[in-house]
Every structure is written in structure tokens, then in C-alpha cells.
Tab-separated table of C-alpha atoms in Angstrom:
chain	number	residue	atom	x	y	z
A	288	UNK	CA	0.000	0.000	0.000
A	289	UNK	CA	2.830	2.380	0.661
A	290	UNK	CA	4.282	3.958	-2.436
A	291	UNK	CA	7.718	2.818	-3.499
A	292	UNK	CA	10.454	5.423	-3.256
A	293	UNK	CA	11.930	5.790	-6.682
A	294	UNK	CA	15.598	4.919	-7.048
A	295	UNK	CA	17.919	7.890	-7.206
A	296	UNK	CA	19.938	6.359	-10.023
A	297	UNK	CA	18.805	4.811	-13.284
A	298	UNK	CA	18.819	1.032	-13.402
A	299	UNK	CA	21.737	-0.534	-15.266
A	300	UNK	CA	21.750	-3.632	-17.454
A	301	UNK	CA	23.392	-6.358	-15.425
A	302	UNK	CA	25.339	-9.223	-16.981
A	303	UNK	CA	26.237	-11.960	-14.513
A	304	UNK	CA	29.854	-13.078	-14.712
A	305	UNK	CA	30.873	-16.125	-12.693
A	306	UNK	CA	34.554	-15.980	-11.924
A	307	UNK	CA	34.871	-18.606	-9.202
A	308	UNK	CA	37.140	-16.719	-6.796
A	309	UNK	CA	38.491	-18.092	-3.582
A	310	UNK	CA	37.197	-16.518	-0.408
A	311	UNK	CA	38.221	-16.132	3.204
A	312	UNK	CA	35.768	-15.793	6.069
A	313	UNK	CA	36.310	-14.185	9.426
A	314	UNK	CA	35.795	-16.391	12.453
A	315	UNK	CA	32.899	-15.885	14.813
A	316	UNK	CA	29.526	-17.338	15.769
A	317	UNK	CA	26.865	-17.825	13.125
A	318	UNK	CA	24.148	-15.193	12.954
A	319	UNK	CA	21.550	-15.916	15.623
A	320	UNK	CA	17.781	-15.945	15.256
A	321	UNK	CA	16.188	-13.026	17.101
A	322	UNK	CA	13.181	-13.095	19.478
A	323	UNK	CA	9.578	-12.944	18.240
A	324	UNK	CA	8.092	-9.425	18.288
A	325	UNK	CA	4.691	-7.931	17.480
A	326	UNK	CA	4.098	-5.770	14.397
A	327	UNK	CA	1.608	-5.235	11.552
A	328	UNK	CA	1.790	-5.973	7.844
A	329	UNK	CA	0.245	-4.567	4.674
A	330	UNK	CA	1.143	-5.168	1.028
A	331	UNK	CA	2.030	-3.242	-2.121
A	332	UNK	CA	2.511	-4.012	-5.790
A	333	UNK	CA	0.701	-6.481	-8.026
A	334	UNK	CA	-0.177	-10.127	-7.500
A	335	UNK	CA	2.674	-11.029	-9.878
A	336	UNK	CA	5.218	-8.996	-7.908
A	337	UNK	CA	5.109	-6.074	-10.319
A	338	UNK	CA	5.664	-2.701	-8.717
A	339	UNK	CA	8.211	-3.990	-6.217
A	340	UNK	CA	11.377	-3.638	-8.304
A	341	UNK	CA	13.876	-0.907	-7.525
A	342	UNK	CA	13.244	1.172	-4.437
A	343	UNK	CA	15.108	2.718	-1.552
A	344	UNK	CA	17.705	-0.025	-1.068
A	345	UNK	CA	19.253	0.509	-4.487
A	346	UNK	CA	18.387	-2.926	-5.830
A	347	UNK	CA	17.196	-3.131	-9.433
A	348	UNK	CA	15.848	-6.478	-10.668
A	349	UNK	CA	15.003	-8.431	-7.530
A	350	UNK	CA	14.709	-11.712	-9.416
A	351	UNK	CA	18.121	-11.466	-11.113
A	352	UNK	CA	19.701	-10.282	-7.880
A	353	UNK	CA	18.486	-13.341	-5.985
A	354	UNK	CA	15.615	-11.947	-3.889
A	355	UNK	CA	12.573	-13.024	-5.882
A	356	UNK	CA	9.226	-11.724	-4.608
A	357	UNK	CA	9.448	-12.739	-0.946
A	358	UNK	CA	10.418	-9.190	-0.078
A	359	UNK	CA	9.295	-6.362	2.154
A	360	UNK	CA	9.521	-2.625	2.635
A	361	UNK	CA	10.331	-1.578	6.202
A	362	UNK	CA	8.909	1.262	8.277
A	363	UNK	CA	11.252	3.974	9.571
A	364	UNK	CA	11.651	2.190	12.905
A	365	UNK	CA	13.145	-0.850	11.137
A	366	UNK	CA	14.710	0.656	8.009
A	367	UNK	CA	17.434	2.518	9.909
A	368	UNK	CA	18.157	4.960	7.057
A	369	UNK	CA	18.881	2.093	4.674
A	370	UNK	CA	21.301	0.225	6.895
A	371	UNK	CA	18.760	-2.625	7.259
A	372	UNK	CA	18.626	-3.280	3.511
A	373	UNK	CA	19.301	-6.954	2.879
A	374	UNK	CA	18.277	-8.127	6.353
A	375	UNK	CA	15.918	-11.099	6.561
A	376	UNK	CA	12.826	-11.799	8.650
A	377	UNK	CA	10.476	-14.637	9.450
A	378	UNK	CA	6.888	-13.368	9.629
A	379	UNK	CA	3.693	-15.129	10.688
A	380	UNK	CA	0.101	-13.985	10.929
A	381	UNK	CA	-0.869	-13.381	14.567
A	382	UNK	CA	-2.548	-16.454	16.000
A	383	UNK	CA	-6.315	-16.266	16.212
A	384	UNK	CA	-6.753	-13.387	13.767
A	385	UNK	CA	-9.720	-13.957	11.440
A	386	UNK	CA	-7.754	-12.702	8.430
A	387	UNK	CA	-5.022	-15.303	8.690
A	388	UNK	CA	-5.177	-17.426	5.573
A	389	UNK	CA	-6.678	-20.880	6.229
A	390	UNK	CA	-4.154	-23.560	5.506
A	391	UNK	CA	-1.375	-21.042	5.043
A	392	UNK	CA	2.146	-22.038	5.928
A	393	UNK	CA	3.052	-21.151	9.483
A	394	UNK	CA	5.410	-18.380	8.380
A	395	UNK	CA	7.202	-16.752	5.467
A	396	UNK	CA	10.792	-15.629	5.049
A	397	UNK	CA	11.381	-12.237	3.436
A	398	UNK	CA	14.273	-9.906	2.639
A	399	UNK	CA	14.158	-6.144	3.234
A	400	UNK	CA	14.481	-4.447	-0.169
A	401	UNK	CA	12.562	-1.170	0.196
A	402	UNK	CA	11.333	1.586	2.506
A	403	UNK	CA	7.755	2.174	3.615
A	404	UNK	CA	7.598	5.974	4.044
A	405	UNK	CA	5.606	7.664	6.809
A	406	UNK	CA	2.334	9.423	6.003
A	407	UNK	CA	-0.778	8.151	4.266
A	408	UNK	CA	-2.510	5.583	6.463
A	409	UNK	CA	0.089	6.071	9.179
A	410	UNK	CA	1.069	2.396	9.237
A	411	UNK	CA	4.711	3.186	8.661
A	412	UNK	CA	4.898	6.227	10.892
A	413	UNK	CA	7.421	6.119	13.723
A	414	UNK	CA	7.571	4.324	16.105
A	415	UNK	CA	5.524	1.596	14.377
A	416	UNK	CA	7.397	-1.566	13.448
A	417	UNK	CA	5.661	-2.361	10.187
A	418	UNK	CA	6.199	-4.566	7.147
A	419	UNK	CA	4.817	-3.562	3.748
A	420	UNK	CA	5.140	-6.925	2.030
A	421	UNK	CA	5.061	-7.666	-1.666
A	422	UNK	CA	1.593	-8.927	-2.511
A	423	UNK	CA	2.802	-12.491	-3.307
A	424	UNK	CA	4.433	-12.676	0.131
A	425	UNK	CA	1.435	-11.203	1.961
A	426	UNK	CA	-1.023	-13.604	0.324
A	427	UNK	CA	0.884	-16.557	1.734
A	428	UNK	CA	-0.192	-15.643	5.271
A	429	UNK	CA	-3.288	-13.403	5.061
A	430	UNK	CA	-6.409	-12.654	3.032
A	431	UNK	CA	-6.259	-9.930	0.393
A	432	UNK	CA	-9.353	-8.111	1.718
A	433	UNK	CA	-7.850	-7.678	5.185
A	434	UNK	CA	-5.498	-4.967	3.960
A	435	UNK	CA	-3.621	-4.856	7.267
A	436	UNK	CA	-3.041	-7.700	9.721
A	437	UNK	CA	-1.253	-8.109	13.047
A	438	UNK	CA	1.835	-10.277	12.700
A	439	UNK	CA	4.745	-11.581	14.686
A	440	UNK	CA	8.256	-11.391	13.312
A	441	UNK	CA	11.825	-12.222	14.149
A	442	UNK	CA	15.172	-11.517	12.549
A	443	UNK	CA	16.682	-14.610	10.910
A	444	UNK	CA	19.821	-15.464	8.905
A	445	UNK	CA	19.580	-14.914	5.161
A	446	UNK	CA	19.925	-18.111	3.156
A	447	UNK	CA	20.738	-17.250	-0.449
A	448	UNK	CA	21.424	-19.310	-3.540
A	449	UNK	CA	24.779	-18.553	-5.090
A	450	UNK	CA	27.268	-15.988	-3.908
A	451	UNK	CA	27.570	-12.324	-3.036
A	452	UNK	CA	27.052	-10.237	-6.173
A	453	UNK	CA	28.841	-7.001	-7.014
A	454	UNK	CA	27.740	-4.642	-9.785
A	455	UNK	CA	29.975	-1.660	-10.590
A	456	UNK	CA	28.486	1.364	-12.344
A	457	UNK	CA	29.712	4.918	-12.845
A	458	UNK	CA	32.842	6.045	-14.723
A	459	UNK	CA	36.651	5.902	-14.318
A	460	UNK	CA	36.502	8.760	-11.799
A	461	UNK	CA	33.476	7.668	-9.757
A	462	UNK	CA	32.520	4.087	-8.989
A	463	UNK	CA	29.239	2.925	-7.469
A	464	UNK	CA	29.172	-0.684	-6.257
A	465	UNK	CA	25.841	-2.393	-5.561
A	466	UNK	CA	26.166	-5.353	-3.182
A	467	UNK	CA	23.381	-7.945	-3.455
A	468	UNK	CA	22.403	-11.522	-2.534
A	469	UNK	CA	24.239	-11.422	0.790
A	470	UNK	CA	23.791	-14.388	3.125
A	471	UNK	CA	24.180	-14.552	6.887
A	472	UNK	CA	23.160	-11.308	8.571
A	473	UNK	CA	22.392	-9.930	5.089
A	474	UNK	CA	22.786	-6.223	5.848
A	475	UNK	CA	26.180	-4.885	4.776
A	476	UNK	CA	27.926	-2.410	7.062
A	477	UNK	CA	31.333	-2.050	5.407
A	478	UNK	CA	32.866	-2.551	1.950
A	479	UNK	CA	36.546	-2.305	1.046
A	480	UNK	CA	38.362	-2.876	-2.244
A	481	UNK	CA	41.955	-3.642	-3.181
A	482	UNK	CA	43.687	-3.916	-6.535
A	483	UNK	CA	47.174	-4.960	-5.543
A	484	UNK	CA	50.175	-2.766	-4.748
A	485	UNK	CA	48.913	0.068	-6.968
A	486	UNK	CA	45.560	0.080	-5.198
A	487	UNK	CA	45.866	-0.664	-1.471
A	488	UNK	CA	42.815	-1.423	0.650
A	489	UNK	CA	40.353	1.425	0.182
A	490	UNK	CA	37.153	1.855	2.185
A	491	UNK	CA	33.973	2.648	0.264
A	492	UNK	CA	31.306	4.928	1.721
A	493	UNK	CA	27.584	4.240	1.684
A	494	UNK	CA	25.897	6.336	-0.999
A	495	UNK	CA	22.372	5.078	-0.248
A	496	UNK	CA	20.830	1.720	0.577
A	497	UNK	CA	23.332	-0.929	-0.478
A	498	UNK	CA	25.108	1.229	-3.044
A	499	UNK	CA	28.686	2.002	-2.050
A	500	UNK	CA	30.900	4.651	-3.656
A	501	UNK	CA	34.568	5.397	-4.159
A	502	UNK	CA	36.591	7.842	-6.246
A	503	UNK	CA	39.546	5.454	-6.303
A	504	UNK	CA	40.696	4.421	-9.775
A	505	UNK	CA	39.421	0.862	-10.148
A	506	UNK	CA	39.644	0.549	-13.943
A	507	UNK	CA	42.471	-1.708	-15.078
A	508	UNK	CA	42.851	-3.589	-11.788
A	509	UNK	CA	41.712	-7.040	-10.804
A	510	UNK	CA	39.722	-6.317	-7.687
A	511	UNK	CA	39.416	-8.028	-4.334
A	512	UNK	CA	36.486	-6.968	-2.157
A	513	UNK	CA	36.047	-7.262	1.586
A	514	UNK	CA	32.382	-7.250	2.648
A	515	UNK	CA	31.320	-7.026	6.314
A	516	UNK	CA	27.801	-7.523	7.692
A	517	UNK	CA	26.117	-6.193	10.833
A	518	UNK	CA	27.155	-9.181	12.943
A	519	UNK	CA	30.813	-8.348	12.333
A	520	UNK	CA	31.497	-11.245	9.978
A	521	UNK	CA	33.571	-10.603	6.858
A	522	UNK	CA	33.998	-12.389	3.549
A	523	UNK	CA	37.029	-11.599	1.378
A	524	UNK	CA	36.314	-12.117	-2.314
A	525	UNK	CA	39.758	-12.688	-3.778
A	526	UNK	CA	40.093	-11.176	-7.256
A	527	UNK	CA	36.354	-11.529	-7.768
A	528	UNK	CA	36.518	-8.843	-10.491
A	529	UNK	CA	39.029	-9.544	-13.312
A	530	UNK	CA	41.392	-6.926	-14.694
A	531	UNK	CA	39.347	-6.468	-17.877
A	532	UNK	CA	36.075	-5.849	-16.021
A	533	UNK	CA	33.394	-3.641	-17.515
A	534	UNK	CA	30.901	-1.222	-15.992
A	535	UNK	CA	27.356	-2.570	-15.452
A	536	UNK	CA	28.503	-6.185	-15.334
A	537	UNK	CA	27.797	-8.239	-12.241
A	538	UNK	CA	30.463	-10.429	-10.657
A	539	UNK	CA	29.728	-13.210	-8.184
A	540	UNK	CA	31.911	-14.607	-5.412
A	541	UNK	CA	31.321	-16.856	-2.425
A	542	UNK	CA	28.751	-16.172	0.278
A	543	UNK	CA	28.577	-16.069	4.046
A	544	UNK	CA	26.502	-19.224	4.358
């Protein structure tokens, strides 16, 4: 029901390039499942998932990027200015509610890919913890005519097929890296890049959502990326991007889980 915030940058054609890099993982406990909490849920977009692409996390084609249509927009209280993009949740319709779908699975698993802005019906106004689900996700747990239902949710590890994906757009003097399909905690908190002795480890800054920027000269280098998630775990994608890389291509390395 909440309108999608339009992406601040035009979508780029993404070509997936599998390069099979080696990876190193930091040590530490696996991401833990959080406690159940109370919230509410609505839905937006079409029954086929249309109207959910793009949005405030900087993702483009949710299917190609590994998210599919089990996705959600988060209210301000959960979105955390975009830092929660990529986090995953288990959501179930509150027990005993008449709008819970008969025979529905006990819960669904969704990834945060968008922002539910305050205003309108007030569902996403602070301090409400609210999920604006894609319609296909919502219809797995509740009836269409309900519109809004009480739910319970908990933070869970993200289980993704394939590896972490990196898409570089921009130009030789400004590089924007979109990080997608991240397992484990899912929400990226730090990105660094290295291109050998001529390009030592360089920290990228968050532009918006999960788009990370740097003015470092990346063209002409084979690139190793270091990606860290909110639980402090890091994956090092060794030479995941080859020396002859091209803008708007997508490169895939290993994942956290």
C-alpha cells in the first residue's frame, strides 16, 4: 500500500559473470535468530510482484539479484536509514486473527528491499514496526481483503542461492558498487576494495541503501572486495573482479553461508 520510493539512479543492465574466486571468512559465531516481536503488515505491488522492483535499497531487478518476490519494505523504525537493507525476517500472521489465511504455511521468510515511508494511512509512521510486504508474500499468510493484519516477526539469517554479487556502475573517476544476494546477517555495514600494490585497501562509503561509492581508480585492476555484515562477519572475495572488467557487469563470489 505504501508507495515505493523511486531509485535515485537509473537502473543498469546487469550481466552476470561467474569468476569462481576463492574466499576467506572471518571467524565468529553464526548469525543468531532473534526473538519474536509484534508488528503489523500490509502489502504493495501487483499479485505477480510487479511494482516492487527498484526502491530505496538501491536494488534493481530483484529476481536477477536473488531476492525473488518474498520481499518487504520496512517502516522507519526498522529501516534505519537504509542500513537494514538486505536483512531477513520470518513473519507469521498473529494467532487467532480472522484474516489469517486458512491452511497457510506457518510463516514466510522475506528480505528487506525497500522503505515504507511515513504518512498516508500512518502504518509506517514512527515508532511503528511495520512490514509492507510484496503482494505475493502477503497472500501466503493473510487474506487480500484484510489490507492490514497483526503479525509476529523475528530476525533470521539470510539463506541465499549462489554468492555475493557485485555490480559496478559509474565512470573511471566515480565508482558505485551495488552489493546484493548477501547471506548470513544480510545487511552490509562495510565494503573495502583492493587492486594490488597500486591500489591498497580502500574503504567505500555508503551512498544510499546498499550502493557504495569510491573515487579510487578501479579501472584496469583485478579487484578483491572485503564485505562485512552487521554481525561483524567478513567475507574476502579474492580477485572476484578480473582486470578487464566492464561497468554494469555483475560479478559473483562466495557467500557467508
